[in-house]
Amino acid sequence: MDKSAKKLERVRELLDGGEPSLAELAAAVGISASHLQRRFSARYGLSPAEYLAQRKLGTLKEALRRGGHDVSAALYDAGYGSPSRVYEAGAARLGMTPARYRAGGAGEDIRWSLIDTALGRVLVATTERGICAVELGDDDAALEAGLRAEFPKAHLQRVDAGRDEFLGPRVRAVADVLAGKRAQVDIDMLGTAFQKKVWDALMKIPKGETRSYAEVAASLGAPRASRAVASACAHNRLAIVVPCHRVVRGDGSLGGYRWGLPLKERLLQRERAA
């Protein structure tokens, strides 16, 4: 590891251990604040402030899921100075308030349906904000179990074949996208700030084209964040709608795919042919 990399690793260690300011970090490793900001973002795909925010959010989510804390205690243990800080900023990343997240999505209304599409069986789920899950599989019970595991205490309402005025149009739009047609799909992306940046970038890749993980990272101003891009692709819950299948390795090989490499290859061939 070269000297510059060691300094950046030291910055990461300081962020993991506390909440130093950018000026304090710069002084600790002996480089200017602006230079540190650029180099850290290039190496890790996040600014020091974004890295700290994600670390705190991860600590909070772990505490909320583990239980044994009331919400206020979990907030303070994660490093939030006041509950309002996470309710204002963190709730958007959790997709709900911390109290509801800890309670397994209690109070959230999620409508879902299992449908047959050009790609087989699909589970489509939506909040009032938009589609929050598009999961592919050949086992209806497993698809439903996955949704219930994600939001065990949410109000989950199954709508047969999407037959209601709210879910119906959204299900039809998803089915069109999975069939390779153009359709407008309102989505509710639940993820970290960086994951959302990656997913936004994926939706800008033209149909019939691919990008490497490194190219996506570079487009975000974080050329060394290829692994973080790959991780964001792996955590994409919106199959095909957020086209992580259009991201491949630098040598052109397929890389990974949450729903299986044969489907990824099939999707790319279909889009190239179109």
PDB file of C-alpha atoms in Angstrom:
ATOM      1  CA  MET A   1       0.000   0.000   0.000  1.00  0.00           C
ATOM      2  CA  ASP A   2       1.519   3.350  -1.034  1.00  0.00           C
ATOM      3  CA  LYS A   3       1.780   6.361   1.262  1.00  0.00           C
ATOM      4  CA  SER A   4      -1.290   8.103  -0.148  1.00  0.00           C
ATOM      5  CA  ALA A   5      -3.428   4.985   0.224  1.00  0.00           C
ATOM      6  CA  LYS A   6      -2.266   4.571   3.818  1.00  0.00           C
ATOM      7  CA  LYS A   7      -3.377   8.117   4.591  1.00  0.00           C
ATOM      8  CA  LEU A   8      -6.812   7.489   3.132  1.00  0.00           C
ATOM      9  CA  GLU A   9      -7.097   4.254   5.078  1.00  0.00           C
ATOM     10  CA  ARG A  10      -6.222   6.200   8.229  1.00  0.00           C
ATOM     11  CA  VAL A  11      -9.004   8.674   7.418  1.00  0.00           C
ATOM     12  CA  ARG A  12     -11.452   5.794   7.098  1.00  0.00           C
ATOM     13  CA  GLU A  13     -10.315   4.419  10.484  1.00  0.00           C
ATOM     14  CA  LEU A  14     -10.878   7.821  12.091  1.00  0.00           C
ATOM     15  CA  LEU A  15     -14.379   7.999  10.590  1.00  0.00           C
ATOM     16  CA  ASP A  16     -15.136   4.503  11.867  1.00  0.00           C
ATOM     17  CA  GLY A  17     -14.076   5.524  15.350  1.00  0.00           C
ATOM     18  CA  GLY A  18     -15.761   8.904  15.738  1.00  0.00           C
ATOM     19  CA  GLU A  19     -17.160  11.960  14.005  1.00  0.00           C
ATOM     20  CA  PRO A  20     -14.165  14.121  13.037  1.00  0.00           C
ATOM     21  CA  SER A  21     -14.684  17.152  10.816  1.00  0.00           C
ATOM     22  CA  LEU A  22     -13.067  17.398   7.396  1.00  0.00           C
ATOM     23  CA  ALA A  23     -10.569  19.897   8.788  1.00  0.00           C
ATOM     24  CA  GLU A  24      -9.674  17.538  11.640  1.00  0.00           C
ATOM     25  CA  LEU A  25      -9.195  14.656   9.219  1.00  0.00           C
ATOM     26  CA  ALA A  26      -6.997  16.757   6.950  1.00  0.00           C
ATOM     27  CA  ALA A  27      -4.838  17.845   9.883  1.00  0.00           C
ATOM     28  CA  ALA A  28      -4.514  14.262  11.135  1.00  0.00           C
ATOM     29  CA  VAL A  29      -3.035  12.980   7.867  1.00  0.00           C
ATOM     30  CA  GLY A  30      -1.235  16.110   6.727  1.00  0.00           C
ATOM     31  CA  ILE A  31      -3.009  16.965   3.475  1.00  0.00           C
ATOM     32  CA  SER A  32      -5.361  19.786   2.506  1.00  0.00           C
ATOM     33  CA  ALA A  33      -9.076  19.399   3.100  1.00  0.00           C
ATOM     34  CA  SER A  34      -9.960  19.845  -0.567  1.00  0.00           C
ATOM     35  CA  HIS A  35      -7.354  17.292  -1.672  1.00  0.00           C
ATOM     36  CA  LEU A  36      -8.544  14.852   0.973  1.00  0.00           C
ATOM     37  CA  GLN A  37     -12.146  15.256  -0.155  1.00  0.00           C
ATOM     38  CA  ARG A  38     -11.265  14.481  -3.776  1.00  0.00           C
ATOM     39  CA  ARG A  39      -8.950  11.550  -3.032  1.00  0.00           C
ATOM     40  CA  PHE A  40     -11.278   9.918  -0.496  1.00  0.00           C
ATOM     41  CA  SER A  41     -14.265  10.187  -2.864  1.00  0.00           C
ATOM     42  CA  ALA A  42     -12.236   8.693  -5.711  1.00  0.00           C
ATOM     43  CA  ARG A  43     -11.081   5.734  -3.595  1.00  0.00           C
ATOM     44  CA  TYR A  44     -14.241   4.876  -1.682  1.00  0.00           C
ATOM     45  CA  GLY A  45     -17.011   6.294  -3.854  1.00  0.00           C
ATOM     46  CA  LEU A  46     -18.261   8.559  -1.058  1.00  0.00           C
ATOM     47  CA  SER A  47     -17.150  11.806   0.486  1.00  0.00           C
ATOM     48  CA  PRO A  48     -15.978  11.596   4.134  1.00  0.00           C
ATOM     49  CA  ALA A  49     -19.310  13.094   5.213  1.00  0.00           C
ATOM     50  CA  GLU A  50     -21.304  10.562   3.163  1.00  0.00           C
ATOM     51  CA  TYR A  51     -19.157   7.708   4.498  1.00  0.00           C
ATOM     52  CA  LEU A  52     -19.833   8.830   8.070  1.00  0.00           C
ATOM     53  CA  ALA A  53     -23.553   9.161   7.380  1.00  0.00           C
ATOM     54  CA  GLN A  54     -23.746   5.635   5.969  1.00  0.00           C
ATOM     55  CA  ARG A  55     -21.768   4.200   8.886  1.00  0.00           C
ATOM     56  CA  LYS A  56     -24.160   5.809  11.362  1.00  0.00           C
ATOM     57  CA  LEU A  57     -27.193   4.672   9.409  1.00  0.00           C
ATOM     58  CA  GLY A  58     -25.839   1.115   9.279  1.00  0.00           C
ATOM     59  CA  THR A  59     -25.296   1.131  13.037  1.00  0.00           C
ATOM     60  CA  LEU A  60     -28.823   2.405  13.566  1.00  0.00           C
ATOM     61  CA  LYS A  61     -30.394  -0.206  11.284  1.00  0.00           C
ATOM     62  CA  GLU A  62     -28.477  -3.000  13.022  1.00  0.00           C
ATOM     63  CA  ALA A  63     -29.601  -1.793  16.447  1.00  0.00           C
ATOM     64  CA  LEU A  64     -33.212  -1.438  15.348  1.00  0.00           C
ATOM     65  CA  ARG A  65     -33.295  -4.908  13.836  1.00  0.00           C
ATOM     66  CA  ARG A  66     -31.537  -6.494  16.809  1.00  0.00           C
ATOM     67  CA  GLY A  67     -34.046  -5.068  19.264  1.00  0.00           C
ATOM     68  CA  GLY A  68     -33.331  -4.495  22.933  1.00  0.00           C
ATOM     69  CA  HIS A  69     -33.226  -0.734  22.370  1.00  0.00           C
ATOM     70  CA  ASP A  70     -36.008   1.760  22.366  1.00  0.00           C
ATOM     71  CA  VAL A  71     -35.856   3.987  19.312  1.00  0.00           C
ATOM     72  CA  SER A  72     -34.361   7.003  21.100  1.00  0.00           C
ATOM     73  CA  ALA A  73     -31.580   4.908  22.638  1.00  0.00           C
ATOM     74  CA  ALA A  74     -30.765   3.371  19.259  1.00  0.00           C
ATOM     75  CA  LEU A  75     -30.553   6.844  17.699  1.00  0.00           C
ATOM     76  CA  TYR A  76     -28.144   8.140  20.299  1.00  0.00           C
ATOM     77  CA  ASP A  77     -26.050   4.950  20.293  1.00  0.00           C
ATOM     78  CA  ALA A  78     -25.648   5.295  16.528  1.00  0.00           C
ATOM     79  CA  GLY A  79     -24.282   8.804  16.983  1.00  0.00           C
ATOM     80  CA  TYR A  80     -27.251  10.976  16.095  1.00  0.00           C
ATOM     81  CA  GLY A  81     -27.298  14.068  18.274  1.00  0.00           C
ATOM     82  CA  SER A  82     -31.072  14.276  18.297  1.00  0.00           C
ATOM     83  CA  PRO A  83     -33.994  12.240  16.994  1.00  0.00           C
ATOM     84  CA  SER A  84     -34.872  15.030  14.555  1.00  0.00           C
ATOM     85  CA  ARG A  85     -31.568  14.507  12.719  1.00  0.00           C
ATOM     86  CA  VAL A  86     -32.410  11.004  11.602  1.00  0.00           C
ATOM     87  CA  TYR A  87     -36.104  11.663  11.095  1.00  0.00           C
ATOM     88  CA  GLU A  88     -35.208  14.499   8.726  1.00  0.00           C
ATOM     89  CA  ALA A  89     -32.359  12.820   6.841  1.00  0.00           C
ATOM     90  CA  GLY A  90     -32.264   9.154   7.711  1.00  0.00           C
ATOM     91  CA  ALA A  91     -35.925   8.336   7.212  1.00  0.00           C
ATOM     92  CA  ALA A  92     -35.581   8.821   3.463  1.00  0.00           C
ATOM     93  CA  ARG A  93     -32.779   6.246   3.368  1.00  0.00           C
ATOM     94  CA  LEU A  94     -34.648   3.785   5.550  1.00  0.00           C
ATOM     95  CA  GLY A  95     -37.720   4.219   3.397  1.00  0.00           C
ATOM     96  CA  MET A  96     -39.755   4.868   6.544  1.00  0.00           C
ATOM     97  CA  THR A  97     -39.297   6.331  10.000  1.00  0.00           C
ATOM     98  CA  PRO A  98     -36.838   4.528  12.329  1.00  0.00           C
ATOM     99  CA  ALA A  99     -39.693   3.438  14.598  1.00  0.00           C
ATOM    100  CA  ARG A 100     -41.489   1.761  11.703  1.00  0.00           C
ATOM    101  CA  TYR A 101     -38.272   0.190  10.431  1.00  0.00           C
ATOM    102  CA  ARG A 102     -37.558  -1.289  13.864  1.00  0.00           C
ATOM    103  CA  ALA A 103     -41.126  -2.566  13.975  1.00  0.00           C
ATOM    104  CA  GLY A 104     -40.679  -4.442  10.695  1.00  0.00           C
ATOM    105  CA  GLY A 105     -42.485  -1.846   8.603  1.00  0.00           C
ATOM    106  CA  ALA A 106     -45.444  -1.492  10.964  1.00  0.00           C
ATOM    107  CA  GLY A 107     -47.798   1.147   9.584  1.00  0.00           C
ATOM    108  CA  GLU A 108     -46.554   0.825   6.003  1.00  0.00           C
ATOM    109  CA  ASP A 109     -49.173  -0.101   3.404  1.00  0.00           C
ATOM    110  CA  ILE A 110     -47.703  -2.324   0.701  1.00  0.00           C
ATOM    111  CA  ARG A 111     -49.847  -3.828  -2.036  1.00  0.00           C
ATOM    112  CA  TRP A 112     -48.449  -6.731  -3.974  1.00  0.00           C
ATOM    113  CA  SER A 113     -49.343  -9.213  -6.641  1.00  0.00           C
ATOM    114  CA  LEU A 114     -47.948 -12.305  -8.346  1.00  0.00           C
ATOM    115  CA  ILE A 115     -48.277 -12.237 -12.119  1.00  0.00           C
ATOM    116  CA  ASP A 116     -47.198 -14.152 -15.198  1.00  0.00           C
ATOM    117  CA  THR A 117     -44.936 -12.182 -17.514  1.00  0.00           C
ATOM    118  CA  ALA A 118     -42.720 -12.731 -20.527  1.00  0.00           C
ATOM    119  CA  LEU A 119     -39.970 -13.676 -18.054  1.00  0.00           C
ATOM    120  CA  GLY A 120     -42.063 -15.998 -15.897  1.00  0.00           C
ATOM    121  CA  ARG A 121     -43.532 -15.483 -12.444  1.00  0.00           C
ATOM    122  CA  VAL A 122     -42.948 -12.076 -10.895  1.00  0.00           C
ATOM    123  CA  LEU A 123     -43.843 -10.468  -7.577  1.00  0.00           C
ATOM    124  CA  VAL A 124     -44.629  -6.753  -7.851  1.00  0.00           C
ATOM    125  CA  ALA A 125     -45.031  -4.670  -4.678  1.00  0.00           C
ATOM    126  CA  THR A 126     -45.733  -0.987  -4.270  1.00  0.00           C
ATOM    127  CA  THR A 127     -45.926   1.628  -1.549  1.00  0.00           C
ATOM    128  CA  GLU A 128     -47.933   4.807  -1.987  1.00  0.00           C
ATOM    129  CA  ARG A 129     -44.749   6.341  -3.446  1.00  0.00           C
ATOM    130  CA  GLY A 130     -44.215   3.794  -6.200  1.00  0.00           C
ATOM    131  CA  ILE A 131     -42.986   0.291  -7.028  1.00  0.00           C
ATOM    132  CA  CYS A 132     -40.668  -0.937  -4.247  1.00  0.00           C
ATOM    133  CA  ALA A 133     -40.010  -4.514  -5.387  1.00  0.00           C
ATOM    134  CA  VAL A 134     -39.955  -6.497  -8.621  1.00  0.00           C
ATOM    135  CA  GLU A 135     -38.728 -10.010  -7.824  1.00  0.00           C
ATOM    136  CA  LEU A 136     -38.376 -12.872 -10.297  1.00  0.00           C
ATOM    137  CA  GLY A 137     -38.690 -16.543  -9.397  1.00  0.00           C
ATOM    138  CA  ASP A 138     -40.455 -19.827 -10.040  1.00  0.00           C
ATOM    139  CA  ASP A 139     -41.673 -20.414  -6.481  1.00  0.00           C
ATOM    140  CA  ASP A 140     -44.654 -18.269  -5.457  1.00  0.00           C
ATOM    141  CA  ALA A 141     -44.280 -19.163  -1.799  1.00  0.00           C
ATOM    142  CA  ALA A 142     -40.608 -18.166  -1.768  1.00  0.00           C
ATOM    143  CA  LEU A 143     -41.357 -14.845  -3.459  1.00  0.00           C
ATOM    144  CA  GLU A 144     -44.030 -14.040  -0.897  1.00  0.00           C
ATOM    145  CA  ALA A 145     -41.798 -15.159   1.977  1.00  0.00           C
ATOM    146  CA  GLY A 146     -39.050 -12.808   0.789  1.00  0.00           C
ATOM    147  CA  LEU A 147     -41.401  -9.836   0.816  1.00  0.00           C
ATOM    148  CA  ARG A 148     -42.740 -10.731   4.266  1.00  0.00           C
ATOM    149  CA  ALA A 149     -39.197 -11.115   5.606  1.00  0.00           C
ATOM    150  CA  GLU A 150     -38.340  -7.629   4.354  1.00  0.00           C
ATOM    151  CA  PHE A 151     -41.428  -6.045   5.961  1.00  0.00           C
ATOM    152  CA  PRO A 152     -42.729  -8.550   8.528  1.00  0.00           C
ATOM    153  CA  LYS A 153     -45.145  -6.144  10.210  1.00  0.00           C
ATOM    154  CA  ALA A 154     -46.193  -3.970   7.306  1.00  0.00           C
ATOM    155  CA  HIS A 155     -49.790  -4.108   6.139  1.00  0.00           C
ATOM    156  CA  LEU A 156     -49.289  -6.346   3.132  1.00  0.00           C
ATOM    157  CA  GLN A 157     -52.314  -6.589   0.904  1.00  0.00           C
ATOM    158  CA  ARG A 158     -52.274  -9.117  -1.902  1.00  0.00           C
ATOM    159  CA  VAL A 159     -54.221  -8.036  -4.968  1.00  0.00           C
ATOM    160  CA  ASP A 160     -54.935 -10.877  -7.375  1.00  0.00           C
ATOM    161  CA  ALA A 161     -53.281 -10.140 -10.708  1.00  0.00           C
ATOM    162  CA  GLY A 162     -53.053  -6.480  -9.716  1.00  0.00           C
ATOM    163  CA  ARG A 163     -56.783  -6.012 -10.178  1.00  0.00           C
ATOM    164  CA  ASP A 164     -57.430  -2.701  -8.507  1.00  0.00           C
ATOM    165  CA  GLU A 165     -57.230   0.900  -9.650  1.00  0.00           C
ATOM    166  CA  PHE A 166     -54.033   1.577  -7.689  1.00  0.00           C
ATOM    167  CA  LEU A 167     -51.885  -1.487  -8.308  1.00  0.00           C
ATOM    168  CA  GLY A 168     -53.333  -2.539 -11.662  1.00  0.00           C
ATOM    169  CA  PRO A 169     -51.721   0.141 -13.863  1.00  0.00           C
ATOM    170  CA  ARG A 170     -48.387  -0.307 -12.097  1.00  0.00           C
ATOM    171  CA  VAL A 171     -48.413  -4.058 -12.574  1.00  0.00           C
ATOM    172  CA  ARG A 172     -49.230  -3.632 -16.270  1.00  0.00           C
ATOM    173  CA  ALA A 173     -46.371  -1.146 -16.654  1.00  0.00           C
ATOM    174  CA  VAL A 174     -43.919  -3.566 -15.027  1.00  0.00           C
ATOM    175  CA  ALA A 175     -45.153  -6.403 -17.235  1.00  0.00           C
ATOM    176  CA  ASP A 176     -44.561  -4.216 -20.300  1.00  0.00           C
ATOM    177  CA  VAL A 177     -41.010  -3.430 -19.195  1.00  0.00           C
ATOM    178  CA  LEU A 178     -40.278  -7.109 -18.590  1.00  0.00           C
ATOM    179  CA  ALA A 179     -41.578  -7.841 -22.094  1.00  0.00           C
ATOM    180  CA  GLY A 180     -39.093  -5.355 -23.535  1.00  0.00           C
ATOM    181  CA  LYS A 181     -41.648  -2.635 -24.208  1.00  0.00           C
ATOM    182  CA  ARG A 182     -41.468   1.019 -23.259  1.00  0.00           C
ATOM    183  CA  ALA A 183     -43.460   1.975 -20.174  1.00  0.00           C
ATOM    184  CA  GLN A 184     -43.418   4.620 -17.457  1.00  0.00           C
ATOM    185  CA  VAL A 185     -42.926   3.050 -14.026  1.00  0.00           C
ATOM    186  CA  ASP A 186     -43.065   5.109 -10.837  1.00  0.00           C
ATOM    187  CA  ILE A 187     -40.569   3.582  -8.418  1.00  0.00           C
ATOM    188  CA  ASP A 188     -39.751   3.886  -4.725  1.00  0.00           C
ATOM    189  CA  MET A 189     -36.037   3.109  -4.406  1.00  0.00           C
ATOM    190  CA  LEU A 190     -35.202   2.147  -0.831  1.00  0.00           C
ATOM    191  CA  GLY A 191     -31.440   2.222  -0.350  1.00  0.00           C
ATOM    192  CA  THR A 192     -28.429   4.241   0.697  1.00  0.00           C
ATOM    193  CA  ALA A 193     -27.499   7.502  -0.976  1.00  0.00           C
ATOM    194  CA  PHE A 194     -24.757   5.804  -2.994  1.00  0.00           C
ATOM    195  CA  GLN A 195     -26.969   2.901  -4.032  1.00  0.00           C
ATOM    196  CA  LYS A 196     -29.550   5.351  -5.324  1.00  0.00           C
ATOM    197  CA  LYS A 197     -26.866   7.165  -7.328  1.00  0.00           C
ATOM    198  CA  VAL A 198     -25.851   3.869  -8.914  1.00  0.00           C
ATOM    199  CA  TRP A 199     -29.446   2.867  -9.675  1.00  0.00           C
ATOM    200  CA  ASP A 200     -30.088   6.281 -11.237  1.00  0.00           C
ATOM    201  CA  ALA A 201     -26.993   5.813 -13.414  1.00  0.00           C
ATOM    202  CA  LEU A 202     -28.148   2.363 -14.523  1.00  0.00           C
ATOM    203  CA  MET A 203     -31.452   3.741 -15.740  1.00  0.00           C
ATOM    204  CA  LYS A 204     -29.539   6.109 -18.024  1.00  0.00           C
ATOM    205  CA  ILE A 205     -27.781   3.274 -19.890  1.00  0.00           C
ATOM    206  CA  PRO A 206     -29.498   3.004 -23.308  1.00  0.00           C
ATOM    207  CA  LYS A 207     -31.228  -0.251 -24.157  1.00  0.00           C
ATOM    208  CA  GLY A 208     -28.920  -2.463 -26.179  1.00  0.00           C
ATOM    209  CA  GLU A 209     -25.771  -1.049 -24.576  1.00  0.00           C
ATOM    210  CA  THR A 210     -23.714  -2.081 -21.550  1.00  0.00           C
ATOM    211  CA  ARG A 211     -21.308  -0.377 -19.174  1.00  0.00           C
ATOM    212  CA  SER A 212     -18.580  -1.864 -17.032  1.00  0.00           C
ATOM    213  CA  TYR A 213     -18.671  -1.525 -13.269  1.00  0.00           C
ATOM    214  CA  ALA A 214     -15.657   0.789 -13.587  1.00  0.00           C
ATOM    215  CA  GLU A 215     -17.410   2.961 -16.168  1.00  0.00           C
ATOM    216  CA  VAL A 216     -20.433   3.367 -13.934  1.00  0.00           C
ATOM    217  CA  ALA A 217     -18.167   4.267 -11.018  1.00  0.00           C
ATOM    218  CA  ALA A 218     -16.331   6.835 -13.157  1.00  0.00           C
ATOM    219  CA  SER A 219     -19.629   8.380 -14.274  1.00  0.00           C
ATOM    220  CA  LEU A 220     -20.390   9.029 -10.604  1.00  0.00           C
ATOM    221  CA  GLY A 221     -17.042  10.741 -10.053  1.00  0.00           C
ATOM    222  CA  ALA A 222     -15.773   7.777  -8.034  1.00  0.00           C
ATOM    223  CA  PRO A 223     -13.469   5.821 -10.391  1.00  0.00           C
ATOM    224  CA  ARG A 224     -12.223   3.467  -7.675  1.00  0.00           C
ATOM    225  CA  ALA A 225     -15.678   2.475  -6.468  1.00  0.00           C
ATOM    226  CA  SER A 226     -16.224  -0.475  -8.838  1.00  0.00           C
ATOM    227  CA  ARG A 227     -16.848  -2.880  -5.975  1.00  0.00           C
ATOM    228  CA  ALA A 228     -19.368  -0.526  -4.418  1.00  0.00           C
ATOM    229  CA  VAL A 229     -21.157  -0.317  -7.775  1.00  0.00           C
ATOM    230  CA  ALA A 230     -21.239  -4.123  -7.987  1.00  0.00           C
ATOM    231  CA  SER A 231     -22.667  -4.277  -4.468  1.00  0.00           C
ATOM    232  CA  ALA A 232     -25.393  -1.754  -5.356  1.00  0.00           C
ATOM    233  CA  CYS A 233     -26.311  -3.878  -8.391  1.00  0.00           C
ATOM    234  CA  ALA A 234     -26.551  -6.959  -6.179  1.00  0.00           C
ATOM    235  CA  HIS A 235     -28.922  -5.130  -3.812  1.00  0.00           C
ATOM    236  CA  ASN A 236     -31.251  -3.902  -6.559  1.00  0.00           C
ATOM    237  CA  ARG A 237     -34.776  -5.135  -5.781  1.00  0.00           C
ATOM    238  CA  LEU A 238     -36.340  -3.833  -8.993  1.00  0.00           C
ATOM    239  CA  ALA A 239     -35.562  -6.476 -11.573  1.00  0.00           C
ATOM    240  CA  ILE A 240     -35.270  -5.148 -15.145  1.00  0.00           C
ATOM    241  CA  VAL A 241     -36.928  -1.842 -14.165  1.00  0.00           C
ATOM    242  CA  VAL A 242     -33.557  -0.774 -12.745  1.00  0.00           C
ATOM    243  CA  PRO A 243     -31.417  -2.452 -15.420  1.00  0.00           C
ATOM    244  CA  CYS A 244     -28.471  -3.838 -13.489  1.00  0.00           C
ATOM    245  CA  HIS A 245     -28.261  -6.501 -16.214  1.00  0.00           C
ATOM    246  CA  ARG A 246     -26.627  -3.823 -18.404  1.00  0.00           C
ATOM    247  CA  VAL A 247     -23.520  -3.725 -16.198  1.00  0.00           C
ATOM    248  CA  VAL A 248     -20.722  -6.160 -17.049  1.00  0.00           C
ATOM    249  CA  ARG A 249     -17.077  -6.695 -16.222  1.00  0.00           C
ATOM    250  CA  GLY A 250     -14.355  -4.671 -17.888  1.00  0.00           C
ATOM    251  CA  ASP A 251     -13.374  -7.632 -20.090  1.00  0.00           C
ATOM    252  CA  GLY A 252     -16.939  -7.920 -21.373  1.00  0.00           C
ATOM    253  CA  SER A 253     -17.853 -11.034 -19.378  1.00  0.00           C
ATOM    254  CA  LEU A 254     -21.221 -10.972 -17.649  1.00  0.00           C
ATOM    255  CA  GLY A 255     -20.112 -10.770 -14.022  1.00  0.00           C
ATOM    256  CA  GLY A 256     -22.867 -11.485 -11.505  1.00  0.00           C
ATOM    257  CA  TYR A 257     -26.643 -11.171 -11.557  1.00  0.00           C
ATOM    258  CA  ARG A 258     -29.119 -11.512  -8.717  1.00  0.00           C
ATOM    259  CA  TRP A 259     -31.591 -13.453 -10.867  1.00  0.00           C
ATOM    260  CA  GLY A 260     -29.070 -15.721 -12.620  1.00  0.00           C
ATOM    261  CA  LEU A 261     -26.602 -15.318 -15.476  1.00  0.00           C
ATOM    262  CA  PRO A 262     -28.723 -17.173 -18.084  1.00  0.00           C
ATOM    263  CA  LEU A 263     -31.438 -14.539 -17.680  1.00  0.00           C
ATOM    264  CA  LYS A 264     -28.888 -11.721 -17.829  1.00  0.00           C
ATOM    265  CA  GLU A 265     -27.518 -13.065 -21.106  1.00  0.00           C
ATOM    266  CA  ARG A 266     -31.045 -13.504 -22.472  1.00  0.00           C
ATOM    267  CA  LEU A 267     -31.997  -9.932 -21.591  1.00  0.00           C
ATOM    268  CA  LEU A 268     -28.890  -8.465 -23.221  1.00  0.00           C
ATOM    269  CA  GLN A 269     -29.411 -10.496 -26.388  1.00  0.00           C
ATOM    270  CA  ARG A 270     -33.035  -9.388 -26.564  1.00  0.00           C
ATOM    271  CA  GLU A 271     -32.122  -5.720 -26.175  1.00  0.00           C
ATOM    272  CA  ARG A 272     -29.351  -5.893 -28.760  1.00  0.00           C
ATOM    273  CA  ALA A 273     -31.714  -7.530 -31.239  1.00  0.00           C
ATOM    274  CA  ALA A 274     -34.299  -4.834 -30.666  1.00  0.00           C
TER     275      ALA A 274
END
